[in-house]
GROMACS .gro file of N, CA and C in nm:
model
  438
    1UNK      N    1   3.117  -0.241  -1.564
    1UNK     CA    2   3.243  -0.173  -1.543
    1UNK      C    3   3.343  -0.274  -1.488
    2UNK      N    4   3.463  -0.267  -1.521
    2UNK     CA    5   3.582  -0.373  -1.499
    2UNK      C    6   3.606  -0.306  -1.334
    3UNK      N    7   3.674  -0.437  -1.275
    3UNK     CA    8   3.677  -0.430  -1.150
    3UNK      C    9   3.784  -0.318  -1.139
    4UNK      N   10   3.870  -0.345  -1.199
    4UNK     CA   11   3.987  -0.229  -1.162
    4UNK      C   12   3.953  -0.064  -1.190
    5UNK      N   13   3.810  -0.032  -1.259
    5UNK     CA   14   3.824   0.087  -1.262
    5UNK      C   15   3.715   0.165  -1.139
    6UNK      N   16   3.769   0.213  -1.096
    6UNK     CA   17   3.718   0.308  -0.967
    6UNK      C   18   3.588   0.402  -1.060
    7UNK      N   19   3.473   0.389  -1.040
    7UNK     CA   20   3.353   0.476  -1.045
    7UNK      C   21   3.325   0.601  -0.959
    8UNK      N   22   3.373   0.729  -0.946
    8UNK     CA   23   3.314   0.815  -0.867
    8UNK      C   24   3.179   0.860  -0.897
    9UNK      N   25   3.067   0.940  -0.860
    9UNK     CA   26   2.947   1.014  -0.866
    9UNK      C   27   2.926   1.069  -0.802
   10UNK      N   28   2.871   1.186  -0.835
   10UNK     CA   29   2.822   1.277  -0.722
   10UNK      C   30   2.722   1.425  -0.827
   11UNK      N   31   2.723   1.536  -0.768
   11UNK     CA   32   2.615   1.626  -0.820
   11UNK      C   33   2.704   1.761  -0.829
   12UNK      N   34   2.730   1.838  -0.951
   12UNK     CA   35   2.749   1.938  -0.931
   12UNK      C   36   2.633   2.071  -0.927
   13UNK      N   37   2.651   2.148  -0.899
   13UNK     CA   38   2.544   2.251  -0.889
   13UNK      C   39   2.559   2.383  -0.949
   14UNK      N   40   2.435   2.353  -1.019
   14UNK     CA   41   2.452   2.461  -1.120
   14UNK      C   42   2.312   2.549  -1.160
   15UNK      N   43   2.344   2.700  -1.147
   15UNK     CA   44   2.216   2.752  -1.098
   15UNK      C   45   2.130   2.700  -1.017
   16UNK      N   46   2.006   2.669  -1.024
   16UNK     CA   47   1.902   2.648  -0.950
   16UNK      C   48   1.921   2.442  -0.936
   17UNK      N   49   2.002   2.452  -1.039
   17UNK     CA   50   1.997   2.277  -1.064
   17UNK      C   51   2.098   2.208  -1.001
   18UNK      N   52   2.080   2.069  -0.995
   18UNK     CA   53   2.170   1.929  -0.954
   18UNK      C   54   2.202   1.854  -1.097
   19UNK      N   55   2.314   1.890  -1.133
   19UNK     CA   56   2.355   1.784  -1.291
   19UNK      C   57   2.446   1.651  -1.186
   20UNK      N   58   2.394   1.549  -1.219
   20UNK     CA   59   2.453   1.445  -1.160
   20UNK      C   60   2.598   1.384  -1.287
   21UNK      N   61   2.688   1.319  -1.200
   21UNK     CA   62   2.779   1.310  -1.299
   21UNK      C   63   2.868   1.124  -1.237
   22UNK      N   64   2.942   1.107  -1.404
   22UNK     CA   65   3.022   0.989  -1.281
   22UNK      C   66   3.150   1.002  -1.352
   23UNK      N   67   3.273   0.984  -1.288
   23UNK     CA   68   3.404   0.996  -1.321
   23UNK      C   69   3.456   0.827  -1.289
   24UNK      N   70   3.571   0.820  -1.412
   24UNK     CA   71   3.654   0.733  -1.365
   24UNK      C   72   3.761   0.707  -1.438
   25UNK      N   73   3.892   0.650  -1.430
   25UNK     CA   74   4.019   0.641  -1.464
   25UNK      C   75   4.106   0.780  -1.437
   26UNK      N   76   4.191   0.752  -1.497
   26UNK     CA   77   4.282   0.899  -1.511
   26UNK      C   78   4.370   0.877  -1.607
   27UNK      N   79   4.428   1.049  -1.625
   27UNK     CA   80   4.491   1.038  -1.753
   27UNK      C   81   4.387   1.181  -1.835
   28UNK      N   82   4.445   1.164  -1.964
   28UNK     CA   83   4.336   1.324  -2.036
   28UNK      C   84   4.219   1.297  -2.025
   29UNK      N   85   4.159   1.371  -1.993
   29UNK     CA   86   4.000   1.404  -1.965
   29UNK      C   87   3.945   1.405  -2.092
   30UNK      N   88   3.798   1.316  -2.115
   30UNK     CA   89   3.696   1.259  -2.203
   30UNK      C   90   3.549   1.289  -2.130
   31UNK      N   91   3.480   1.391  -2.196
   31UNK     CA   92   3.357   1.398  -2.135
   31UNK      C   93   3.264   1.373  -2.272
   32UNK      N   94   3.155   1.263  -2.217
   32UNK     CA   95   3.085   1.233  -2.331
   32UNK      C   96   2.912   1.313  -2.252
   33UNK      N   97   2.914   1.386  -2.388
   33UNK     CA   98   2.766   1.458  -2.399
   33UNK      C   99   2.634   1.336  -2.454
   34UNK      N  100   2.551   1.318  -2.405
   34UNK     CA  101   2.414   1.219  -2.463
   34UNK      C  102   2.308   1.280  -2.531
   35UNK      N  103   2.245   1.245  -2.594
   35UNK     CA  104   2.198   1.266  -2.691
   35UNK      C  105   2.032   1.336  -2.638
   36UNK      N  106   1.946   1.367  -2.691
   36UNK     CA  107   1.860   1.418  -2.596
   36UNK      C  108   1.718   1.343  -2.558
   37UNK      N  109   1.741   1.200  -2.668
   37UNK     CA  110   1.653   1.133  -2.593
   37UNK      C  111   1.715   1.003  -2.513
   38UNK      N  112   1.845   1.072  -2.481
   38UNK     CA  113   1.859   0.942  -2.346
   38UNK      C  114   1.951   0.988  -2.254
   39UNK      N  115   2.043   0.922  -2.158
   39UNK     CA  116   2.121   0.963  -2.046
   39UNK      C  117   2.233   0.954  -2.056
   40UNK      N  118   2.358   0.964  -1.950
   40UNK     CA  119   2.457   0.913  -1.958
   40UNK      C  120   2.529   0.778  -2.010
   41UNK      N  121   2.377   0.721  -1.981
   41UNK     CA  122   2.401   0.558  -1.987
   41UNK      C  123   2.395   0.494  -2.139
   42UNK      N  124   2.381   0.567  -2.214
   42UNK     CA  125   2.419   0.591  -2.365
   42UNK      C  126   2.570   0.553  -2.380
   43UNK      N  127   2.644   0.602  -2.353
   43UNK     CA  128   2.779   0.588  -2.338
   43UNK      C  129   2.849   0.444  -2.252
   44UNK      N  130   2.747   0.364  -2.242
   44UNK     CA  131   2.836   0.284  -2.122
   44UNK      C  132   2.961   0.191  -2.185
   45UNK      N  133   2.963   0.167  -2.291
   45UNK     CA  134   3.033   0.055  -2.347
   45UNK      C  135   3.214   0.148  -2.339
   46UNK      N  136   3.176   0.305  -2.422
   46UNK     CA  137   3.269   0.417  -2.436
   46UNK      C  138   3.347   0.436  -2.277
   47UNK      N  139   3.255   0.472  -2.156
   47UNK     CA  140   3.279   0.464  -2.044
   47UNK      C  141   3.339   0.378  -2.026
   48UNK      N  142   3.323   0.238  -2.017
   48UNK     CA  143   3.442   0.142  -1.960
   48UNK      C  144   3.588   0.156  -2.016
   49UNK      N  145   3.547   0.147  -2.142
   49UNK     CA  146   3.687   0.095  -2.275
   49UNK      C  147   3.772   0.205  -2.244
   50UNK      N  148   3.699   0.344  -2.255
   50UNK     CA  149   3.862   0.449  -2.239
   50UNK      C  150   3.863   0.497  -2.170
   51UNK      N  151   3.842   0.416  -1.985
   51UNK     CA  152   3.860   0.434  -1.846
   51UNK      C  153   3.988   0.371  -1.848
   52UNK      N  154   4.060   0.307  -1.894
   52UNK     CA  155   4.182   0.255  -1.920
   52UNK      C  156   4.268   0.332  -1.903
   53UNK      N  157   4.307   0.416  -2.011
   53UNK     CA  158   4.370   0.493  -2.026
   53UNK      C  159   4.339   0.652  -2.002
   54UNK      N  160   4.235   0.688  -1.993
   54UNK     CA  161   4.191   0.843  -1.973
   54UNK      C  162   4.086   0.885  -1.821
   55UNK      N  163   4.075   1.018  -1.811
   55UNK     CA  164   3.972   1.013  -1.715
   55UNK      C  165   3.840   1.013  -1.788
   56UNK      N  166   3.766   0.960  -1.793
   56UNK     CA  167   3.631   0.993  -1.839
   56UNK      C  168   3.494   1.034  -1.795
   57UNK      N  169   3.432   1.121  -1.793
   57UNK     CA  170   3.315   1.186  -1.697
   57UNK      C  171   3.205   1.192  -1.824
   58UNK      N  172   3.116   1.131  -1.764
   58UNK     CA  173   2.948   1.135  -1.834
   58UNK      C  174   2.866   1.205  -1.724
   59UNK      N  175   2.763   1.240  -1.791
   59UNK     CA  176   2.671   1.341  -1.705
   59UNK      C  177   2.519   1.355  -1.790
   60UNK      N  178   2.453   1.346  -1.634
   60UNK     CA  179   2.270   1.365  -1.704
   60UNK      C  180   2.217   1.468  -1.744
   61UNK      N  181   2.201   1.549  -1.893
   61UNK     CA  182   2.167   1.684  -1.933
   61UNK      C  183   2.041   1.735  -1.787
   62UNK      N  184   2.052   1.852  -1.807
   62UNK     CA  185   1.901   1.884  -1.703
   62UNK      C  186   1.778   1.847  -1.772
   63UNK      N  187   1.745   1.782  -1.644
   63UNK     CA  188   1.606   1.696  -1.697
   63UNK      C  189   1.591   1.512  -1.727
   64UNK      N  190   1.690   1.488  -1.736
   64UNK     CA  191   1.781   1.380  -1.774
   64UNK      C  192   1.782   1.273  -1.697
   65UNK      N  193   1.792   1.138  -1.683
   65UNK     CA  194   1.832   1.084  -1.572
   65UNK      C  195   1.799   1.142  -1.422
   66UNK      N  196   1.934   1.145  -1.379
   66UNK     CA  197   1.952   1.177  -1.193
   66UNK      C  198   1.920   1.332  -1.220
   67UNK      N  199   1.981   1.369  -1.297
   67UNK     CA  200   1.986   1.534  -1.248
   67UNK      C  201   1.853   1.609  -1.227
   68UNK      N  202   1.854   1.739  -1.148
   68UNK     CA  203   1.701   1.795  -1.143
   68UNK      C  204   1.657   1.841  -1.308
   69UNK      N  205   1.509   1.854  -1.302
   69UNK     CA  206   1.446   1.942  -1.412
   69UNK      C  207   1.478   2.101  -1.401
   70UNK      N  208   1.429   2.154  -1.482
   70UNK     CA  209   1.476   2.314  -1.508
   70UNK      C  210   1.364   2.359  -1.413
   71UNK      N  211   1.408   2.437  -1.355
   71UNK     CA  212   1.326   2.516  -1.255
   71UNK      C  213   1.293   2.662  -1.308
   72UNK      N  214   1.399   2.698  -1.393
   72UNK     CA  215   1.333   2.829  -1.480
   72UNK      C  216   1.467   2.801  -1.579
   73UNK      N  217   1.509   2.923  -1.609
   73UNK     CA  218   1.617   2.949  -1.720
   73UNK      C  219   1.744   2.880  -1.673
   74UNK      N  220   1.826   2.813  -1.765
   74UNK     CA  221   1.981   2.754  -1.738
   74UNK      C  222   1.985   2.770  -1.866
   75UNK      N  223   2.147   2.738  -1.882
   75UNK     CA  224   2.213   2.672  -2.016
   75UNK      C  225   2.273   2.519  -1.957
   76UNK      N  226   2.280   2.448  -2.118
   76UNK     CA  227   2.334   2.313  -2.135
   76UNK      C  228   2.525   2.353  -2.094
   77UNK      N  229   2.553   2.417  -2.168
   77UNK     CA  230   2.649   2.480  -2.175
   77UNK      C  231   2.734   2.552  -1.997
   78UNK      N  232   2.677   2.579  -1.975
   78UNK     CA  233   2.674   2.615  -1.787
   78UNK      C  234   2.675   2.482  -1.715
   79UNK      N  235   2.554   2.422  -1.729
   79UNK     CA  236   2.587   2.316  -1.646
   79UNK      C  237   2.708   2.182  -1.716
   80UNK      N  238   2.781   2.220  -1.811
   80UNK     CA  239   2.857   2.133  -1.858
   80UNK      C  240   2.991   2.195  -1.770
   81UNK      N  241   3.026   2.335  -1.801
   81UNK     CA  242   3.117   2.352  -1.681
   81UNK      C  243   3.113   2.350  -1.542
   82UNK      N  244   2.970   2.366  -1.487
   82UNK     CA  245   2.955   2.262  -1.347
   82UNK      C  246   3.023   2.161  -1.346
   83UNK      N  247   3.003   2.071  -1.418
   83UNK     CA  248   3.040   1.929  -1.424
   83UNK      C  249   3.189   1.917  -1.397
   84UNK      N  250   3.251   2.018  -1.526
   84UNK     CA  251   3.409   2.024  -1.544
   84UNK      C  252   3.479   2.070  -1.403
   85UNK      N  253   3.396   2.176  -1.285
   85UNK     CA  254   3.479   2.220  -1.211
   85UNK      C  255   3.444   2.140  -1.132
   86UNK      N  256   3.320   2.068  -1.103
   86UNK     CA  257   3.298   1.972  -0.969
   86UNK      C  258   3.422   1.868  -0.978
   87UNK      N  259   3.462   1.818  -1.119
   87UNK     CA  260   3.597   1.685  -1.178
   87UNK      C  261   3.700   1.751  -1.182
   88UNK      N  262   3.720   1.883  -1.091
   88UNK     CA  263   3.889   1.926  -1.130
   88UNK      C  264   3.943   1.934  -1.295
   89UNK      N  265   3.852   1.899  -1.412
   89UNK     CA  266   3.905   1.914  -1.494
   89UNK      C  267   3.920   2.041  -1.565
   90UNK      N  268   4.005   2.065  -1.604
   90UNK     CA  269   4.090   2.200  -1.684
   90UNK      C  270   4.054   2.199  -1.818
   91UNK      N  271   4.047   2.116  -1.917
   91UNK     CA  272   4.075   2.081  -2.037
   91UNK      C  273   4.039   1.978  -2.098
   92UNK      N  274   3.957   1.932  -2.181
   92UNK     CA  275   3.932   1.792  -2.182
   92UNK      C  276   3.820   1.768  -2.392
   93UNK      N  277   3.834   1.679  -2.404
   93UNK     CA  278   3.772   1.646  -2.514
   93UNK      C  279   3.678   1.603  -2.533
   94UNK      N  280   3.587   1.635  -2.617
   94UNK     CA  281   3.429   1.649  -2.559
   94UNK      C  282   3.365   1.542  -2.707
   95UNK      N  283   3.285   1.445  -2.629
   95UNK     CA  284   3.258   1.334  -2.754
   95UNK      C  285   3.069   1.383  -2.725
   96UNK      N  286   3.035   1.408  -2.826
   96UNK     CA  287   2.910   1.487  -2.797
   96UNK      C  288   2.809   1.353  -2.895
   97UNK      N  289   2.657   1.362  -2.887
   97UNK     CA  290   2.597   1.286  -2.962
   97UNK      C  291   2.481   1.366  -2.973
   98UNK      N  292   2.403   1.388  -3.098
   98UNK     CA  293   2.294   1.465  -3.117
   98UNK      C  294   2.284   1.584  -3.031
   99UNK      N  295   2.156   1.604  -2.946
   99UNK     CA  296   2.166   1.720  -2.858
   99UNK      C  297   2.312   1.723  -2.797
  100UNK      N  298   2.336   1.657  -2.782
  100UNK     CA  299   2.453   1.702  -2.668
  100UNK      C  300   2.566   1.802  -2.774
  101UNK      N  301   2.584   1.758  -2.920
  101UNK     CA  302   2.656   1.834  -2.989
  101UNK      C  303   2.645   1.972  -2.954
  102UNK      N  304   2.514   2.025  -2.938
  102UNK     CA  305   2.508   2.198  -2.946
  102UNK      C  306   2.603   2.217  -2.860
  103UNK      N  307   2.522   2.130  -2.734
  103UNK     CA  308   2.543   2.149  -2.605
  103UNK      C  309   2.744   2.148  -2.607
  104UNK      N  310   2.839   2.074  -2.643
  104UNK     CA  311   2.924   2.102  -2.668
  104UNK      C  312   2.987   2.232  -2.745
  105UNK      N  313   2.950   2.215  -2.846
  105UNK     CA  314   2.971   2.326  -2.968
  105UNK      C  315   2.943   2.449  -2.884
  106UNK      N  316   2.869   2.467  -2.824
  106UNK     CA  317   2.831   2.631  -2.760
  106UNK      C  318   2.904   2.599  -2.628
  107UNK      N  319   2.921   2.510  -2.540
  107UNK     CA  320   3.011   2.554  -2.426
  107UNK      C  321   3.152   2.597  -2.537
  108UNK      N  322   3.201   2.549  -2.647
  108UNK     CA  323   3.337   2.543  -2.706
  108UNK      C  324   3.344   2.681  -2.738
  109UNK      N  325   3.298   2.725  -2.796
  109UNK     CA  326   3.250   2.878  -2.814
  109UNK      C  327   3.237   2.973  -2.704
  110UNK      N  328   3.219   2.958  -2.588
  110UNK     CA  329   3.221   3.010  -2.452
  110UNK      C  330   3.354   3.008  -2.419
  111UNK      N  331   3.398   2.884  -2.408
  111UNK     CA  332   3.515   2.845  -2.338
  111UNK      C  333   3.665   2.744  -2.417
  112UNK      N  334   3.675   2.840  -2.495
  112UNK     CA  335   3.775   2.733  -2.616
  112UNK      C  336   3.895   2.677  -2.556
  113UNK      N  337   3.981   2.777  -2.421
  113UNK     CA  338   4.100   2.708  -2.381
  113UNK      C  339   4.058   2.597  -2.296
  114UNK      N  340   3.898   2.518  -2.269
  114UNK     CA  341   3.873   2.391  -2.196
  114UNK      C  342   3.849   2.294  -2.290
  115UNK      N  343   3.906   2.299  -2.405
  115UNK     CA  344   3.866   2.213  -2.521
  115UNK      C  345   3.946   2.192  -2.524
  116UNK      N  346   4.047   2.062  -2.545
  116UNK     CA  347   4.125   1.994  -2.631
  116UNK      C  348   4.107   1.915  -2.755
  117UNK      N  349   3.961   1.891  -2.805
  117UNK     CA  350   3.891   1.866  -2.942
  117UNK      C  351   3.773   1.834  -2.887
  118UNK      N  352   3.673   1.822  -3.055
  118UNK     CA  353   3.529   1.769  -3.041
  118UNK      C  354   3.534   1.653  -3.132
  119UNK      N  355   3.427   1.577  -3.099
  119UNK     CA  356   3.431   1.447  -3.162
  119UNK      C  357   3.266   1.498  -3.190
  120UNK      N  358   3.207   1.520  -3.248
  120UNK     CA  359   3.067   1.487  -3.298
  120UNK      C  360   3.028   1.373  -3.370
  121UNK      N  361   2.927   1.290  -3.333
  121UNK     CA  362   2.852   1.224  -3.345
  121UNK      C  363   2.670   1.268  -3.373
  122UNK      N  364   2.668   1.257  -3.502
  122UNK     CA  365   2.506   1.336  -3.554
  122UNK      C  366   2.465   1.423  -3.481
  123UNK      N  367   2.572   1.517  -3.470
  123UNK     CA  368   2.539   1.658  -3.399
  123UNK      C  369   2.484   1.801  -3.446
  124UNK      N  370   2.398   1.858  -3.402
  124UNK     CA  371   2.341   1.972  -3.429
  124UNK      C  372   2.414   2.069  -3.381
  125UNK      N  373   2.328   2.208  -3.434
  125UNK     CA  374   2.423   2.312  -3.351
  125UNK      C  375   2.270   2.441  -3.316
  126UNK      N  376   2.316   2.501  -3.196
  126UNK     CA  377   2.149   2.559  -3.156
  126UNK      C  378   2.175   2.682  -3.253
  127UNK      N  379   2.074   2.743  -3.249
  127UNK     CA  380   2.061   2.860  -3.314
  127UNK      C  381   2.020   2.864  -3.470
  128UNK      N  382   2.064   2.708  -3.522
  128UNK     CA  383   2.030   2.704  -3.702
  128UNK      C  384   1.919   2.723  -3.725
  129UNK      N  385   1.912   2.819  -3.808
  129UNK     CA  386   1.793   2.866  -3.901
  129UNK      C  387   1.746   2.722  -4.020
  130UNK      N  388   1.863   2.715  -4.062
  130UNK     CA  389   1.823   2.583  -4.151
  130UNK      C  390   1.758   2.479  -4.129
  131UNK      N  391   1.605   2.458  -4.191
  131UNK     CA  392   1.610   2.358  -4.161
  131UNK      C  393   1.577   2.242  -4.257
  132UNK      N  394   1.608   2.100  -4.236
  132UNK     CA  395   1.575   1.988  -4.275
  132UNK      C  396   1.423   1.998  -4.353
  133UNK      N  397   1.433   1.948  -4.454
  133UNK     CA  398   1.266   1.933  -4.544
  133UNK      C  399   1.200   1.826  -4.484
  134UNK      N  400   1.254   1.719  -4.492
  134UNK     CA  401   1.249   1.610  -4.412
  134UNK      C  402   1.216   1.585  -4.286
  135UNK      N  403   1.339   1.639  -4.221
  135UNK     CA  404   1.262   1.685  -4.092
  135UNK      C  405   1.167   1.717  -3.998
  136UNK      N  406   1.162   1.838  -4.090
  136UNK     CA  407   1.044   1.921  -4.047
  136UNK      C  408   0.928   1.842  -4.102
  137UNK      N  409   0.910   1.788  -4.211
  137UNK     CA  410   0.802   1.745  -4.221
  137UNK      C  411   0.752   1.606  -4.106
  138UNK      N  412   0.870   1.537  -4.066
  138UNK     CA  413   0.788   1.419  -3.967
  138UNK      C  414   0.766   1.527  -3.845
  139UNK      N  415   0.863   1.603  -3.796
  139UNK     CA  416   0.805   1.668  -3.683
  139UNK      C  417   0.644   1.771  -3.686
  140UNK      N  418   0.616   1.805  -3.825
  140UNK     CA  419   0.512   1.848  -3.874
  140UNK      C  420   0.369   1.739  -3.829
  141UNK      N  421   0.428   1.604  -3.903
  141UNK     CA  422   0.312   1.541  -3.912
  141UNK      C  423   0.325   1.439  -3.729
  142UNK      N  424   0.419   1.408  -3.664
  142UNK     CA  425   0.408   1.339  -3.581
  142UNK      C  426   0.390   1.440  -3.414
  143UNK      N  427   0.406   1.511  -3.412
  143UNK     CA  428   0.447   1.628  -3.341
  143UNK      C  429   0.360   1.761  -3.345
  144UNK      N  430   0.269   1.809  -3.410
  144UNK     CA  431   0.155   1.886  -3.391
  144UNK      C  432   0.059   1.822  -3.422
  145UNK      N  433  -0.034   1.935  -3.360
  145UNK     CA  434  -0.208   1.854  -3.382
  145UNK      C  435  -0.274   1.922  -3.443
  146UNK      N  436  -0.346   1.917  -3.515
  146UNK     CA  437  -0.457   1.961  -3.628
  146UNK      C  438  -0.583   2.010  -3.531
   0.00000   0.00000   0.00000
């Protein structure tokens, strides 16, 4: 991170959980969602570059990184507006990557006037019935047991 940009962190709380988060710059709000096999720290290159000009907040899905594991039932979606009200943010544009897409896409659907756009990046969406032939077949063969 460049010297001039100020790093905040801290934990918002949400249901039973701790989603850890880090803010920095200012200017329109950029929250980048990670993908579900990794952390915030997915984003670091994105984090510096458009701390420049914007505020930008990354955050550890539950389970993730810093944040706690699920202790029973949450949504991705819930603890994403944790995040938004712990950062004062109102409104903001949501750069999502794989899991994190749903996880966007369904807070957007909850909450459309906190969207100012989505950026997806090989994003899914929960609930699809459809699925991949492909797919399913490595999760078939790498992923159950006989």
């Amino acid at each position: 991170m460049s010297a001039q940009v100020k790093v905040t962190s801290g934990f918002a709380a949400s249901g039973d959980g701790r989603i850890y988060f880090q803010a920095a710059g200012s200017g329109p709000a950029i929250v980048f969602v990670h993908a579900g096999v990794s952390d915030r720290r997915m984003w670091d290159p994105q984090f510096e570059a458009f701390a420049n000009d914007n505020q930008v907040i990354r955050f550890d899905l539950r389970g993730c990184g810093k944040s706690s594991k699920a202790q029973g039932s949450f949504s991705n979606r819930d603890d994403l507006a944790a995040v938004l009200a712990a950062t004062g943010v109102e409104k903001a544009v949501l750069v999502r990557c794989s899991m994190g897409g749903a996880t966007a896409i369904d807070f957007t659907l909850v909450h459309p006037a906190a969207v100012r756009g989505l950026v997806p990046v090989g994003a899914g969406v929960s609930g699809s019935t459809d699925r991949c032939d492909h797919c399913y077949g490595i999760k078939r063969r790498y992923f159950t047991h006989s």
